[in-house]
Short mmCIF file of N, CA and C and ligand atoms in Angstrom, two decimals:
data_model
loop_
_atom_site.label_atom_id
_atom_site.label_comp_id
_atom_site.label_asym_id
_atom_site.label_seq_id
_atom_site.Cartn_x
_atom_site.Cartn_y
_atom_site.Cartn_z
N UNK A 1 -20.30 21.75 1.05
CA UNK A 1 -19.64 20.43 0.80
C UNK A 1 -19.56 19.65 2.11
N UNK A 2 -20.05 18.44 2.05
CA UNK A 2 -20.05 17.62 3.27
C UNK A 2 -18.66 17.09 3.58
N UNK A 3 -18.32 17.11 4.84
CA UNK A 3 -17.02 16.60 5.25
C UNK A 3 -16.89 15.11 4.94
N UNK A 4 -17.97 14.38 5.06
CA UNK A 4 -17.87 12.93 4.79
C UNK A 4 -17.48 12.67 3.34
N UNK A 5 -18.03 13.46 2.44
CA UNK A 5 -17.67 13.29 1.03
C UNK A 5 -16.21 13.65 0.81
N UNK A 6 -15.80 14.70 1.46
CA UNK A 6 -14.40 15.13 1.34
C UNK A 6 -13.48 14.02 1.85
N UNK A 7 -13.87 13.44 2.97
CA UNK A 7 -12.99 12.41 3.55
C UNK A 7 -12.95 11.16 2.70
N UNK A 8 -14.06 10.83 2.10
CA UNK A 8 -14.05 9.69 1.18
C UNK A 8 -13.06 9.94 0.05
N UNK A 9 -13.10 11.16 -0.46
CA UNK A 9 -12.20 11.52 -1.56
C UNK A 9 -10.75 11.54 -1.07
N UNK A 10 -10.54 12.06 0.14
CA UNK A 10 -9.18 12.09 0.69
C UNK A 10 -8.62 10.69 0.83
N UNK A 11 -9.47 9.80 1.31
CA UNK A 11 -9.05 8.42 1.48
C UNK A 11 -8.66 7.81 0.14
N UNK A 12 -9.47 8.10 -0.87
CA UNK A 12 -9.17 7.59 -2.21
C UNK A 12 -7.83 8.14 -2.69
N UNK A 13 -7.62 9.42 -2.43
CA UNK A 13 -6.38 10.02 -2.89
C UNK A 13 -5.17 9.41 -2.19
N UNK A 14 -5.31 9.14 -0.91
CA UNK A 14 -4.22 8.53 -0.17
C UNK A 14 -3.91 7.15 -0.71
N UNK A 15 -4.95 6.47 -1.16
CA UNK A 15 -4.77 5.12 -1.69
C UNK A 15 -4.31 5.13 -3.14
N UNK A 16 -4.22 6.32 -3.71
CA UNK A 16 -3.82 6.41 -5.10
C UNK A 16 -4.96 6.06 -6.04
N UNK A 17 -6.18 6.15 -5.51
CA UNK A 17 -7.33 5.85 -6.36
C UNK A 17 -7.88 7.14 -6.95
N UNK A 18 -8.80 6.97 -7.89
CA UNK A 18 -9.40 8.15 -8.51
C UNK A 18 -10.36 8.81 -7.55
N UNK A 19 -10.47 10.12 -7.68
CA UNK A 19 -11.39 10.86 -6.82
C UNK A 19 -12.82 10.61 -7.29
N UNK A 20 -13.75 10.65 -6.35
CA UNK A 20 -15.16 10.51 -6.73
C UNK A 20 -15.54 11.60 -7.71
N UNK A 21 -16.51 11.33 -8.57
CA UNK A 21 -16.93 12.32 -9.56
C UNK A 21 -17.41 13.60 -8.89
N UNK A 22 -17.02 14.71 -9.46
CA UNK A 22 -17.45 15.99 -8.90
C UNK A 22 -16.44 16.59 -7.96
N UNK A 23 -15.44 15.81 -7.59
CA UNK A 23 -14.43 16.32 -6.67
C UNK A 23 -13.07 16.36 -7.36
N UNK A 24 -12.37 17.44 -7.14
CA UNK A 24 -11.03 17.56 -7.70
C UNK A 24 -10.04 17.75 -6.56
N UNK A 25 -8.78 17.51 -6.87
CA UNK A 25 -7.74 17.68 -5.86
C UNK A 25 -7.76 19.11 -5.33
N UNK A 26 -8.02 20.02 -6.24
CA UNK A 26 -8.05 21.42 -5.84
C UNK A 26 -9.17 21.67 -4.84
N UNK A 27 -10.30 21.06 -5.12
CA UNK A 27 -11.46 21.19 -4.23
C UNK A 27 -11.11 20.68 -2.83
N UNK A 28 -10.44 19.54 -2.83
CA UNK A 28 -10.05 18.96 -1.54
C UNK A 28 -9.13 19.90 -0.78
N UNK A 29 -8.14 20.40 -1.49
CA UNK A 29 -7.18 21.28 -0.83
C UNK A 29 -7.86 22.53 -0.29
N UNK A 30 -8.82 23.03 -1.05
CA UNK A 30 -9.53 24.22 -0.60
C UNK A 30 -10.32 23.92 0.67
N UNK A 31 -10.94 22.76 0.68
CA UNK A 31 -11.70 22.38 1.87
C UNK A 31 -10.75 22.18 3.06
N UNK A 32 -9.64 21.55 2.80
CA UNK A 32 -8.67 21.31 3.88
C UNK A 32 -8.19 22.64 4.46
N UNK A 33 -8.04 23.62 3.60
CA UNK A 33 -7.57 24.92 4.07
C UNK A 33 -8.58 25.54 5.02
N UNK A 34 -9.85 25.22 4.79
CA UNK A 34 -10.90 25.82 5.62
C UNK A 34 -11.28 24.97 6.82
N UNK A 35 -11.17 23.67 6.66
CA UNK A 35 -11.74 22.76 7.66
C UNK A 35 -10.63 22.07 8.45
N UNK A 36 -10.51 22.45 9.68
CA UNK A 36 -9.44 21.86 10.47
C UNK A 36 -9.71 20.38 10.79
N UNK A 37 -10.98 20.06 10.95
CA UNK A 37 -11.33 18.68 11.25
C UNK A 37 -10.85 17.74 10.15
N UNK A 38 -11.13 18.13 8.93
CA UNK A 38 -10.73 17.28 7.82
C UNK A 38 -9.21 17.23 7.68
N UNK A 39 -8.58 18.34 8.01
CA UNK A 39 -7.12 18.37 7.92
C UNK A 39 -6.55 17.35 8.91
N UNK A 40 -7.08 17.37 10.09
CA UNK A 40 -6.62 16.39 11.09
C UNK A 40 -6.89 14.97 10.64
N UNK A 41 -8.09 14.82 10.10
CA UNK A 41 -8.48 13.48 9.65
C UNK A 41 -7.50 12.97 8.60
N UNK A 42 -7.13 13.86 7.67
CA UNK A 42 -6.21 13.43 6.62
C UNK A 42 -4.84 13.10 7.19
N UNK A 43 -4.40 13.92 8.14
CA UNK A 43 -3.10 13.67 8.76
C UNK A 43 -3.06 12.29 9.40
N UNK A 44 -4.16 12.00 10.10
CA UNK A 44 -4.19 10.69 10.78
C UNK A 44 -4.22 9.54 9.77
N UNK A 45 -5.02 9.72 8.74
CA UNK A 45 -5.11 8.68 7.72
C UNK A 45 -3.77 8.46 7.05
N UNK A 46 -3.11 9.56 6.78
CA UNK A 46 -1.81 9.46 6.12
C UNK A 46 -0.80 8.77 7.02
N UNK A 47 -0.82 9.14 8.29
CA UNK A 47 0.10 8.52 9.25
C UNK A 47 -0.16 7.02 9.32
N UNK A 48 -1.43 6.68 9.31
CA UNK A 48 -1.80 5.27 9.39
C UNK A 48 -1.30 4.52 8.15
N UNK A 49 -1.54 5.11 6.99
CA UNK A 49 -1.12 4.46 5.74
C UNK A 49 0.39 4.31 5.71
N UNK A 50 1.10 5.37 6.11
CA UNK A 50 2.56 5.32 6.14
C UNK A 50 3.03 4.26 7.12
N UNK A 51 2.39 4.23 8.29
CA UNK A 51 2.77 3.27 9.31
C UNK A 51 2.62 1.84 8.83
N UNK A 52 1.52 1.59 8.13
CA UNK A 52 1.28 0.24 7.62
C UNK A 52 2.36 -0.15 6.62
N UNK A 53 2.66 0.81 5.73
CA UNK A 53 3.67 0.52 4.71
C UNK A 53 5.02 0.25 5.36
N UNK A 54 5.35 1.09 6.35
CA UNK A 54 6.63 0.91 7.03
C UNK A 54 6.69 -0.45 7.70
N UNK A 55 5.60 -0.81 8.36
CA UNK A 55 5.57 -2.09 9.07
C UNK A 55 5.80 -3.23 8.09
N UNK A 56 5.18 -3.12 6.93
CA UNK A 56 5.33 -4.18 5.93
C UNK A 56 6.78 -4.25 5.46
N UNK A 57 7.36 -3.06 5.21
CA UNK A 57 8.74 -3.05 4.74
C UNK A 57 9.68 -3.61 5.80
N UNK A 58 9.41 -3.22 7.05
CA UNK A 58 10.28 -3.70 8.12
C UNK A 58 10.18 -5.21 8.27
N UNK A 59 8.98 -5.72 8.11
CA UNK A 59 8.80 -7.16 8.23
C UNK A 59 9.65 -7.89 7.19
N UNK A 60 9.71 -7.31 6.01
CA UNK A 60 10.51 -7.94 4.96
C UNK A 60 12.00 -7.86 5.30
N UNK A 61 12.40 -6.71 5.85
CA UNK A 61 13.80 -6.56 6.20
C UNK A 61 14.21 -7.56 7.27
N UNK A 62 13.34 -7.69 8.27
CA UNK A 62 13.67 -8.57 9.39
C UNK A 62 13.75 -10.02 8.96
N UNK A 63 12.83 -10.42 8.15
CA UNK A 63 12.72 -11.84 7.85
C UNK A 63 12.24 -12.05 6.43
N UNK A 64 13.17 -12.09 5.51
CA UNK A 64 12.80 -12.27 4.10
C UNK A 64 12.04 -13.56 3.88
N UNK A 65 12.38 -14.57 4.65
CA UNK A 65 11.72 -15.86 4.48
C UNK A 65 10.23 -15.75 4.79
N UNK A 66 9.92 -14.94 5.79
CA UNK A 66 8.52 -14.76 6.17
C UNK A 66 7.75 -14.10 5.03
N UNK A 67 8.39 -13.13 4.40
CA UNK A 67 7.74 -12.45 3.28
C UNK A 67 7.52 -13.44 2.13
N UNK A 68 8.53 -14.27 1.88
CA UNK A 68 8.39 -15.27 0.82
C UNK A 68 7.24 -16.23 1.13
N UNK A 69 7.20 -16.64 2.39
CA UNK A 69 6.16 -17.58 2.79
C UNK A 69 4.79 -16.96 2.59
N UNK A 70 4.72 -15.68 2.92
CA UNK A 70 3.45 -14.97 2.77
C UNK A 70 3.05 -14.92 1.30
N UNK A 71 3.98 -14.59 0.46
CA UNK A 71 3.70 -14.54 -0.97
C UNK A 71 3.29 -15.91 -1.48
N UNK A 72 3.98 -16.92 -1.01
CA UNK A 72 3.68 -18.28 -1.45
C UNK A 72 2.26 -18.66 -1.07
N UNK A 73 1.87 -18.21 0.12
CA UNK A 73 0.52 -18.54 0.57
C UNK A 73 -0.53 -17.80 -0.26
N UNK A 74 -0.16 -16.61 -0.72
CA UNK A 74 -1.10 -15.84 -1.52
C UNK A 74 -1.28 -16.46 -2.90
N UNK A 75 -0.27 -17.20 -3.34
CA UNK A 75 -0.37 -17.85 -4.64
C UNK A 75 -0.53 -19.35 -4.44
N UNK A 76 -1.74 -19.83 -4.56
CA UNK A 76 -2.01 -21.25 -4.29
C UNK A 76 -1.24 -22.18 -5.22
N UNK A 77 -1.19 -21.86 -6.48
CA UNK A 77 -0.55 -22.78 -7.44
C UNK A 77 0.91 -22.44 -7.64
N UNK A 78 1.61 -22.19 -6.55
CA UNK A 78 2.99 -21.75 -6.69
C UNK A 78 3.87 -22.90 -7.21
N UNK A 79 4.86 -22.50 -7.96
CA UNK A 79 5.76 -23.50 -8.54
C UNK A 79 6.84 -23.84 -7.52
N UNK A 80 7.06 -25.11 -7.31
CA UNK A 80 8.15 -25.45 -6.41
C UNK A 80 9.15 -26.33 -7.17
N UNK A 81 10.40 -26.15 -6.82
CA UNK A 81 11.44 -26.90 -7.54
C UNK A 81 11.34 -28.38 -7.26
N UNK A 82 10.97 -29.14 -8.22
CA UNK A 82 10.85 -30.58 -8.04
C UNK A 82 12.18 -31.24 -8.31
N UNK A 83 12.21 -32.55 -8.11
CA UNK A 83 13.44 -33.30 -8.38
C UNK A 83 13.74 -33.32 -9.88
N UNK A 84 15.01 -33.20 -10.20
CA UNK A 84 15.39 -33.20 -11.61
C UNK A 84 15.44 -34.64 -12.11
N UNK A 85 14.72 -34.92 -13.18
CA UNK A 85 14.74 -36.28 -13.71
C UNK A 85 16.13 -36.66 -14.20
N UNK A 86 16.55 -37.90 -13.92
CA UNK A 86 17.90 -38.33 -14.32
C UNK A 86 18.07 -38.29 -15.83
N UNK A 87 19.25 -37.91 -16.25
CA UNK A 87 19.52 -37.91 -17.68
C UNK A 87 19.39 -36.52 -18.27
N UNK A 88 18.55 -35.71 -17.71
CA UNK A 88 18.34 -34.39 -18.30
C UNK A 88 19.35 -33.37 -17.79
N UNK A 89 19.97 -33.67 -16.67
CA UNK A 89 20.91 -32.71 -16.10
C UNK A 89 22.35 -33.19 -16.31
N UNK A 90 23.23 -32.24 -16.37
CA UNK A 90 24.65 -32.58 -16.46
C UNK A 90 25.11 -33.16 -15.13
N UNK A 91 26.14 -33.97 -15.17
CA UNK A 91 26.70 -34.43 -13.91
C UNK A 91 27.52 -33.29 -13.34
N UNK A 92 26.91 -32.59 -12.40
CA UNK A 92 27.56 -31.39 -11.88
C UNK A 92 28.75 -31.73 -11.02
N UNK A 93 29.64 -30.80 -10.92
CA UNK A 93 30.76 -30.98 -10.01
C UNK A 93 32.00 -31.51 -10.71
N UNK A 94 31.81 -32.42 -11.64
CA UNK A 94 32.99 -32.98 -12.32
C UNK A 94 33.46 -32.06 -13.43
N UNK A 95 34.75 -31.98 -13.54
CA UNK A 95 35.28 -31.15 -14.60
C UNK A 95 36.18 -31.97 -15.50
N UNK A 96 35.99 -31.78 -16.77
CA UNK A 96 36.83 -32.55 -17.71
C UNK A 96 38.21 -31.95 -17.75
N UNK A 97 39.20 -32.76 -17.73
CA UNK A 97 40.57 -32.25 -17.87
C UNK A 97 41.20 -32.45 -16.57
ZN1 LIG B 1 -14.38 19.15 6.51
#
């Protein structure tokens, strides 16, 4: 079994994608048990994936507005609150009685 094929499958598994045909999770684990190179490779890939996710989460924590802006940019036809046409809204603030 070629290490490159194993790593392709490992990468898919880390991404939550389906494994390439002919490869099973068990096969991967067996190879990892034997191949230290691939084990290291997976560790690094996992660390990278985790790091990216953490960075994204932290960015949201630090600045929610930035995350919103990013989402807005990803959606070109985003809805924005326009001015309310007169007559359709209640006169807010006033209370009867
Ligand atoms: Zn290997």
